[in-house]
Amino acid sequence: MSRVITVGAAQIGGIQRSENRPQVIARMIELLKQARSNGCDLVAFPELTLTTFFPRWYMEDQAEVDTFFEREMPSNETAPLFNAAREWGIGFTLGFAELTEEGGKTRRFNTQILVDKSGKIIGKYRKIHLPGHAEHEPWRAFQHLEKRYFEVGNLSWGVNRARVDLQSGLFGQMICNDRRWPESYRVMGLQGVEMILLGYNTPVHNPPAPEHDRLGDFHNHLVMQSAAYQNATWVVGVAKCGMEEGCEMIGGSCIIAPTGEIVAQAVTRGDELIVARCDLDLGQSYKNSVFNFARHREPEQYRMIVERKGAVLPE
Ligand code: CDV
C-alpha cells in the first residue's frame, strides 16, 4: 500500500507585539483552510508561532516575559485552531513558549507539539540548542535572549509513531537552531525517522557575525538538505519571517525529500502555505544501502562526539 501523505508548511509573516493571540490564530486557521483545500493530512507551523519573537527584547520583569508563554495547551485562545484541525481531519505541529510546573519548579521551554487528526497531542519536543545569550548586550541591534528566557529541553529527540491518513509514519521534531547541528537529526535517524518537522525564526542580520548575513538563506537550506539525505528522511522547515518589530527574518520555508532535493519552497516572506505529496517510503533505498546504519556506522570511533563538548586542539 502506498505511504504517501500530503504535507503543508504554513509559513507565517511577521507578528507584531500589538497582535493578540486570537488575531494570530485567525491567520493560522486561514492557512489551515488552504491546507484543507489542498488535501493536507499534516501541517507544520513555525517556532513560537503565537506571538512576536520576544527574545529580541531584554525584559527584567518576569511577569512581562510570562505574557508570551502558554500555561495550557490547548487553551481557550488556541482551542479554535485545534477544533478546526480536528473538524477538517488535519494533524499539525505548533511551536510555542511553554510555562509548566515540573518537580515543584516553574519551568520554561521553547516547545513544539505534534497533534494528530483527532486533536490529541501525541508528541512534544523542547528545544535543546538555545542560541544567543543570557545577559543584556546593548551593542546589538536587537537581542537574542533565548538562553535567558528558556531552559535547555529535557526530552531529547523522540520519534513518534503517528497515524496520518491510513498510514502510520515515524515523525520527529526539532526547533530552529537545532537544524544547524547534525546531532539533532542523527538521534532521530537512529530511531528510523521518516519525517522531521521543524519551525524557525531566523533574523537576516547576525549581530556577532554580520559577514554571515548574505548567506542566511543558503545556510538554511544547506543544513536541512544535507541532513535529509544523510538520514534518509523528509524534512519540513517552516519559517516565521518577514518584518517583525523592525527585525527582518528569512523565509525559505521548504519541504525536502530524503534525496536531499527541495520539492516545495515558499516564494514570499509572508503568510504562505506550501504543499507536497510525500512518500514515507522514499528514504528506504537509502536506509537499505549507503545509509544502512546497522551495517556501516562505526559508533566506537565516534566516542568523542558525546565525551567532548568544545573543540580541543591537538598539541
Ligand atoms: N530562533 C533561532 O534559534 N534562531 C537562530 C538564530 C539566532 C541564528 C537560528 O539558528 O536560526
Short mmCIF file of C-alpha atoms and ligand atoms in Angstrom, two decimals:
data_model
loop_
_atom_site.label_atom_id
_atom_site.label_comp_id
_atom_site.label_asym_id
_atom_site.label_seq_id
_atom_site.Cartn_x
_atom_site.Cartn_y
_atom_site.Cartn_z
CA MET A 1 0.00 0.00 0.00
CA SER A 2 1.29 3.47 -0.84
CA ARG A 3 2.51 5.53 2.09
CA VAL A 4 2.00 8.92 0.51
CA ILE A 5 0.81 11.73 2.76
CA THR A 6 0.09 15.32 1.83
CA VAL A 7 2.01 17.77 3.96
CA GLY A 8 1.77 21.55 4.25
CA ALA A 9 4.28 24.02 5.65
CA ALA A 10 2.34 27.04 6.89
CA GLN A 11 4.80 29.91 6.78
CA ILE A 12 3.75 32.92 8.83
CA GLY A 13 4.78 36.50 8.10
CA GLY A 14 5.82 38.89 10.85
CA ILE A 15 3.73 39.08 14.01
CA GLN A 16 3.88 42.43 15.75
CA ARG A 17 3.80 42.86 19.51
CA SER A 18 0.41 44.55 19.27
CA GLU A 19 -1.15 41.44 17.67
CA ASN A 20 -3.02 39.27 20.15
CA ARG A 21 -3.39 35.51 20.08
CA PRO A 22 -6.90 35.43 18.56
CA GLN A 23 -5.59 37.52 15.64
CA VAL A 24 -2.67 35.15 15.12
CA ILE A 25 -4.91 32.08 15.42
CA ALA A 26 -7.22 33.57 12.77
CA ARG A 27 -4.24 33.82 10.38
CA MET A 28 -3.29 30.23 11.17
CA ILE A 29 -6.83 28.97 10.57
CA GLU A 30 -6.84 30.74 7.20
CA LEU A 31 -3.73 28.75 6.23
CA LEU A 32 -5.32 25.58 7.62
CA LYS A 33 -8.33 26.25 5.39
CA GLN A 34 -5.99 26.36 2.38
CA ALA A 35 -4.41 23.14 3.62
CA ARG A 36 -7.81 21.54 3.70
CA SER A 37 -8.50 22.61 0.09
CA ASN A 38 -5.17 21.06 -0.85
CA GLY A 39 -5.98 17.76 0.86
CA CYS A 40 -3.29 18.09 3.54
CA ASP A 41 -3.01 15.37 6.17
CA LEU A 42 -0.46 17.27 8.24
CA VAL A 43 0.55 20.94 8.55
CA ALA A 44 3.66 22.39 10.20
CA PHE A 45 3.59 25.81 11.85
CA PRO A 46 6.72 27.79 12.88
CA GLU A 47 8.69 28.18 16.11
CA LEU A 48 6.98 30.38 18.76
CA THR A 49 4.08 30.91 16.36
CA LEU A 50 1.62 32.53 18.72
CA THR A 51 3.44 35.78 19.45
CA THR A 52 6.16 38.02 18.14
CA PHE A 53 9.69 36.64 18.67
CA PHE A 54 10.03 38.11 22.17
CA PRO A 55 13.68 37.06 22.93
CA ARG A 56 14.69 40.07 20.84
CA TRP A 57 13.95 42.25 23.89
CA TYR A 58 15.65 42.41 27.27
CA MET A 59 12.97 42.38 29.95
CA GLU A 60 13.68 42.45 33.70
CA ASP A 61 10.11 41.90 34.80
CA GLN A 62 9.39 38.16 34.73
CA ALA A 63 5.65 38.86 34.74
CA GLU A 64 6.09 40.71 31.46
CA VAL A 65 8.14 37.85 29.98
CA ASP A 66 5.48 35.37 31.06
CA THR A 67 2.81 37.13 28.99
CA PHE A 68 4.45 35.45 25.98
CA PHE A 69 4.12 31.95 27.49
CA GLU A 70 1.28 29.39 27.36
CA ARG A 71 0.22 27.75 30.61
CA GLU A 72 -2.05 25.23 28.96
CA MET A 73 -2.37 23.68 25.53
CA PRO A 74 -4.94 23.86 24.15
CA SER A 75 -6.14 26.97 25.96
CA ASN A 76 -9.30 28.98 25.38
CA GLU A 77 -7.36 31.05 22.87
CA THR A 78 -5.77 28.16 20.96
CA ALA A 79 -8.83 25.87 21.06
CA PRO A 80 -10.24 27.27 17.76
CA LEU A 81 -7.11 26.03 15.96
CA PHE A 82 -7.42 22.56 17.50
CA ASN A 83 -11.15 22.49 16.70
CA ALA A 84 -10.70 23.49 13.06
CA ALA A 85 -7.91 20.96 12.55
CA ARG A 86 -9.96 18.18 14.16
CA GLU A 87 -13.05 19.06 12.12
CA TRP A 88 -11.04 19.05 8.89
CA GLY A 89 -9.03 15.95 9.81
CA ILE A 90 -5.62 17.62 9.71
CA GLY A 91 -2.75 16.87 12.07
CA PHE A 92 -0.33 19.69 12.87
CA THR A 93 2.81 20.79 14.66
CA LEU A 94 2.82 24.01 16.67
CA GLY A 95 5.68 25.91 18.30
CA PHE A 96 5.03 27.96 21.44
CA ALA A 97 6.62 29.15 24.68
CA GLU A 98 5.68 26.63 27.38
CA LEU A 99 5.35 27.52 31.07
CA THR A 100 4.85 24.49 33.26
CA GLU A 101 5.31 23.14 36.79
CA GLU A 102 7.62 20.12 36.99
CA GLY A 103 9.13 18.63 40.12
CA GLY A 104 7.74 21.51 42.19
CA LYS A 105 9.53 24.05 39.98
CA THR A 106 8.35 26.51 37.37
CA ARG A 107 9.94 25.60 34.06
CA ARG A 108 10.02 27.48 30.77
CA PHE A 109 10.76 25.82 27.46
CA ASN A 110 10.71 26.64 23.76
CA THR A 111 8.37 23.83 22.74
CA GLN A 112 6.80 22.21 19.69
CA ILE A 113 3.96 19.70 19.77
CA LEU A 114 2.66 17.15 17.28
CA VAL A 115 -1.13 16.91 17.23
CA ASP A 116 -2.89 14.07 15.44
CA LYS A 117 -6.01 14.31 13.29
CA SER A 118 -8.27 13.75 16.28
CA GLY A 119 -6.80 16.79 18.05
CA LYS A 120 -4.77 14.73 20.52
CA ILE A 121 -1.23 15.84 21.41
CA ILE A 122 0.89 12.80 20.61
CA GLY A 123 4.39 14.26 20.66
CA LYS A 124 6.25 17.02 22.47
CA TYR A 125 9.74 18.39 21.84
CA ARG A 126 11.54 21.04 23.89
CA LYS A 127 14.30 22.95 22.10
CA ILE A 128 17.78 21.80 23.08
CA HIS A 129 20.15 24.10 21.18
CA LEU A 130 19.29 27.54 22.59
CA PRO A 131 21.21 30.22 20.68
CA GLY A 132 22.08 33.74 21.77
CA HIS A 133 22.95 34.98 25.24
CA ALA A 134 21.61 35.31 28.79
CA GLU A 135 22.55 38.90 29.67
CA HIS A 136 21.66 42.23 28.14
CA GLU A 137 24.07 43.10 25.30
CA PRO A 138 23.16 46.69 24.36
CA TRP A 139 25.67 46.84 21.47
CA ARG A 140 23.42 44.52 19.43
CA ALA A 141 20.83 45.95 17.01
CA PHE A 142 18.43 43.55 18.75
CA GLN A 143 18.80 40.96 21.49
CA HIS A 144 18.61 37.18 21.21
CA LEU A 145 17.89 36.13 24.79
CA GLU A 146 16.80 32.52 24.40
CA LYS A 147 19.46 31.49 26.93
CA ARG A 148 17.81 33.84 29.45
CA TYR A 149 14.16 33.00 28.92
CA PHE A 150 14.27 29.23 28.30
CA GLU A 151 15.80 26.15 29.86
CA VAL A 152 17.52 23.56 27.71
CA GLY A 153 14.93 21.00 26.63
CA ASN A 154 14.82 17.79 28.66
CA LEU A 155 13.05 15.41 26.29
CA SER A 156 15.87 14.69 23.81
CA TRP A 157 14.60 13.99 20.28
CA GLY A 158 11.86 11.41 20.44
CA VAL A 159 10.28 9.96 17.34
CA ASN A 160 6.52 9.40 17.39
CA ARG A 161 4.70 6.68 15.55
CA ALA A 162 1.71 8.61 14.33
CA ARG A 163 -1.21 7.62 12.22
CA VAL A 164 -1.64 10.07 9.37
CA ASP A 165 -4.19 9.26 6.69
CA LEU A 166 -4.45 5.47 6.66
CA GLN A 167 -0.75 5.07 7.23
CA SER A 168 1.36 5.20 10.30
CA GLY A 169 4.64 7.04 9.95
CA LEU A 170 7.65 7.92 12.09
CA PHE A 171 7.65 11.64 12.86
CA GLY A 172 10.30 13.69 14.66
CA GLN A 173 10.55 17.30 15.70
CA MET A 174 13.25 19.89 16.29
CA ILE A 175 13.27 23.68 16.55
CA CYS A 176 15.19 26.32 14.63
CA ASN A 177 18.83 26.38 15.79
CA ASP A 178 18.70 22.58 16.25
CA ARG A 179 18.64 22.31 12.45
CA ARG A 180 22.24 23.53 12.26
CA TRP A 181 23.54 20.61 14.37
CA PRO A 182 23.94 17.15 12.79
CA GLU A 183 23.44 15.50 16.20
CA SER A 184 19.78 16.62 16.29
CA TYR A 185 18.97 14.73 13.12
CA ARG A 186 21.13 11.69 13.87
CA VAL A 187 19.42 10.96 17.19
CA MET A 188 16.20 10.71 15.21
CA GLY A 189 17.87 8.92 12.29
CA LEU A 190 18.83 6.23 14.79
CA GLN A 191 15.11 5.81 15.55
CA GLY A 192 14.31 5.37 11.86
CA VAL A 193 12.64 8.76 11.47
CA GLU A 194 10.76 9.27 8.20
CA MET A 195 9.76 12.92 8.52
CA ILE A 196 11.19 15.73 10.67
CA LEU A 197 9.07 18.82 11.20
CA LEU A 198 10.75 22.00 12.39
CA GLY A 199 9.89 25.66 12.79
CA TYR A 200 12.29 28.60 12.81
CA ASN A 201 12.72 32.34 13.40
CA THR A 202 15.99 33.40 11.77
CA PRO A 203 16.90 37.09 11.57
CA VAL A 204 18.69 38.12 8.38
CA HIS A 205 21.20 40.06 10.48
CA ASN A 206 23.51 38.11 12.77
CA PRO A 207 24.93 40.70 15.21
CA PRO A 208 28.04 38.72 16.33
CA ALA A 209 28.97 37.84 12.72
CA PRO A 210 27.42 40.27 10.20
CA GLU A 211 29.61 38.78 7.47
CA HIS A 212 27.21 35.79 7.55
CA ASP A 213 24.16 37.93 6.73
CA ARG A 214 24.32 37.43 2.97
CA LEU A 215 24.36 33.63 3.45
CA GLY A 216 21.34 33.17 5.72
CA ASP A 217 19.06 31.58 3.11
CA PHE A 218 21.85 29.40 1.74
CA HIS A 219 22.81 28.05 5.17
CA ASN A 220 19.15 27.42 6.00
CA HIS A 221 18.72 25.07 3.05
CA LEU A 222 22.25 23.67 3.20
CA VAL A 223 21.82 22.16 6.68
CA MET A 224 18.33 20.78 6.13
CA GLN A 225 19.04 19.31 2.69
CA SER A 226 22.26 17.58 3.73
CA ALA A 227 20.62 16.16 6.87
CA ALA A 228 17.58 14.92 4.95
CA TYR A 229 19.89 12.95 2.66
CA GLN A 230 22.25 11.72 5.40
CA ASN A 231 19.36 10.41 7.48
CA ALA A 232 17.14 9.38 4.57
CA THR A 233 14.21 11.39 5.90
CA TRP A 234 11.78 14.05 4.79
CA VAL A 235 12.45 17.45 6.40
CA VAL A 236 9.77 20.11 6.61
CA GLY A 237 11.20 23.51 7.58
CA VAL A 238 8.79 26.35 8.22
CA ALA A 239 9.60 29.99 8.93
CA LYS A 240 8.12 32.84 10.82
CA CYS A 241 9.55 35.51 8.60
CA GLY A 242 9.41 38.96 7.13
CA MET A 243 9.49 42.17 9.12
CA GLU A 244 8.76 41.84 12.83
CA GLU A 245 9.16 44.90 15.00
CA GLY A 246 11.88 46.27 12.72
CA CYS A 247 13.75 42.94 12.54
CA GLU A 248 13.80 41.24 9.11
CA MET A 249 13.70 37.43 9.19
CA ILE A 250 14.42 34.96 6.40
CA GLY A 251 11.67 32.91 4.75
CA GLY A 252 12.58 29.98 2.54
CA SER A 253 10.16 27.50 4.11
CA CYS A 254 10.57 24.23 2.29
CA ILE A 255 9.74 20.56 2.07
CA ILE A 256 12.81 18.40 1.40
CA ALA A 257 12.77 14.81 0.20
CA PRO A 258 15.09 12.07 1.54
CA THR A 259 17.00 12.54 -1.72
CA GLY A 260 18.09 15.94 -0.38
CA GLU A 261 16.04 17.75 -3.02
CA ILE A 262 13.66 20.61 -2.23
CA VAL A 263 10.25 19.65 -3.59
CA ALA A 264 8.32 22.74 -2.45
CA GLN A 265 9.54 26.17 -1.41
CA ALA A 266 7.90 29.42 -0.30
CA VAL A 267 8.43 32.39 -2.56
CA THR A 268 7.27 35.16 -0.22
CA ARG A 269 8.18 36.39 3.25
CA GLY A 270 4.54 36.44 4.34
CA ASP A 271 1.74 34.04 5.25
CA GLU A 272 2.06 31.28 2.64
CA LEU A 273 1.17 27.62 2.51
CA ILE A 274 3.36 25.25 0.51
CA VAL A 275 2.30 21.68 -0.11
CA ALA A 276 3.92 18.43 -1.19
CA ARG A 277 2.85 14.82 -1.53
CA CYS A 278 5.41 12.86 0.46
CA ASP A 279 6.04 9.14 0.09
CA LEU A 280 7.20 8.00 3.52
CA ASP A 281 8.92 5.03 1.85
CA LEU A 282 11.11 7.22 -0.33
CA GLY A 283 14.00 7.00 2.16
CA GLN A 284 14.01 3.20 2.22
CA SER A 285 16.50 2.68 -0.59
CA TYR A 286 18.98 4.98 1.22
CA LYS A 287 18.31 3.31 4.59
CA ASN A 288 18.99 -0.05 2.94
CA SER A 289 22.14 0.93 1.06
CA VAL A 290 24.54 3.83 1.57
CA PHE A 291 22.96 4.79 4.93
CA ASN A 292 22.32 1.31 6.29
CA PHE A 293 23.33 2.41 9.80
CA ALA A 294 23.46 -1.06 11.35
CA ARG A 295 25.84 -2.21 8.64
CA HIS A 296 28.09 0.80 8.08
CA ARG A 297 28.17 3.04 11.16
CA GLU A 298 31.20 2.75 13.50
CA PRO A 299 29.99 4.27 16.79
CA GLU A 300 33.09 3.09 18.72
CA GLN A 301 35.06 5.57 16.63
CA TYR A 302 32.61 8.39 17.36
CA ARG A 303 33.02 8.41 21.17
CA MET A 304 34.46 11.92 21.18
CA ILE A 305 31.14 13.26 19.97
CA VAL A 306 29.47 12.53 23.30
CA GLU A 307 32.53 12.79 25.55
CA ARG A 308 33.80 16.20 24.44
CA LYS A 309 31.78 19.41 24.22
CA GLY A 310 34.13 22.06 22.78
CA ALA A 311 36.98 21.52 20.36
CA VAL A 312 40.37 20.72 21.96
CA LEU A 313 43.21 21.30 19.55
CA PRO A 314 45.97 18.70 19.21
CA GLU A 315 49.32 19.50 20.90
N1 CDV B 1 15.40 31.05 16.76
C1 CDV B 1 16.65 30.63 16.49
O1 CDV B 1 17.08 29.61 17.00
N2 CDV B 1 17.39 31.40 15.63
C2 CDV B 1 18.76 31.12 15.32
C3 CDV B 1 19.50 32.40 15.02
C4 CDV B 1 19.68 33.24 16.21
C5 CDV B 1 20.87 32.13 14.45
C6 CDV B 1 18.90 30.19 14.12
O2 CDV B 1 19.70 29.25 14.22
O3 CDV B 1 18.26 30.40 13.10
#
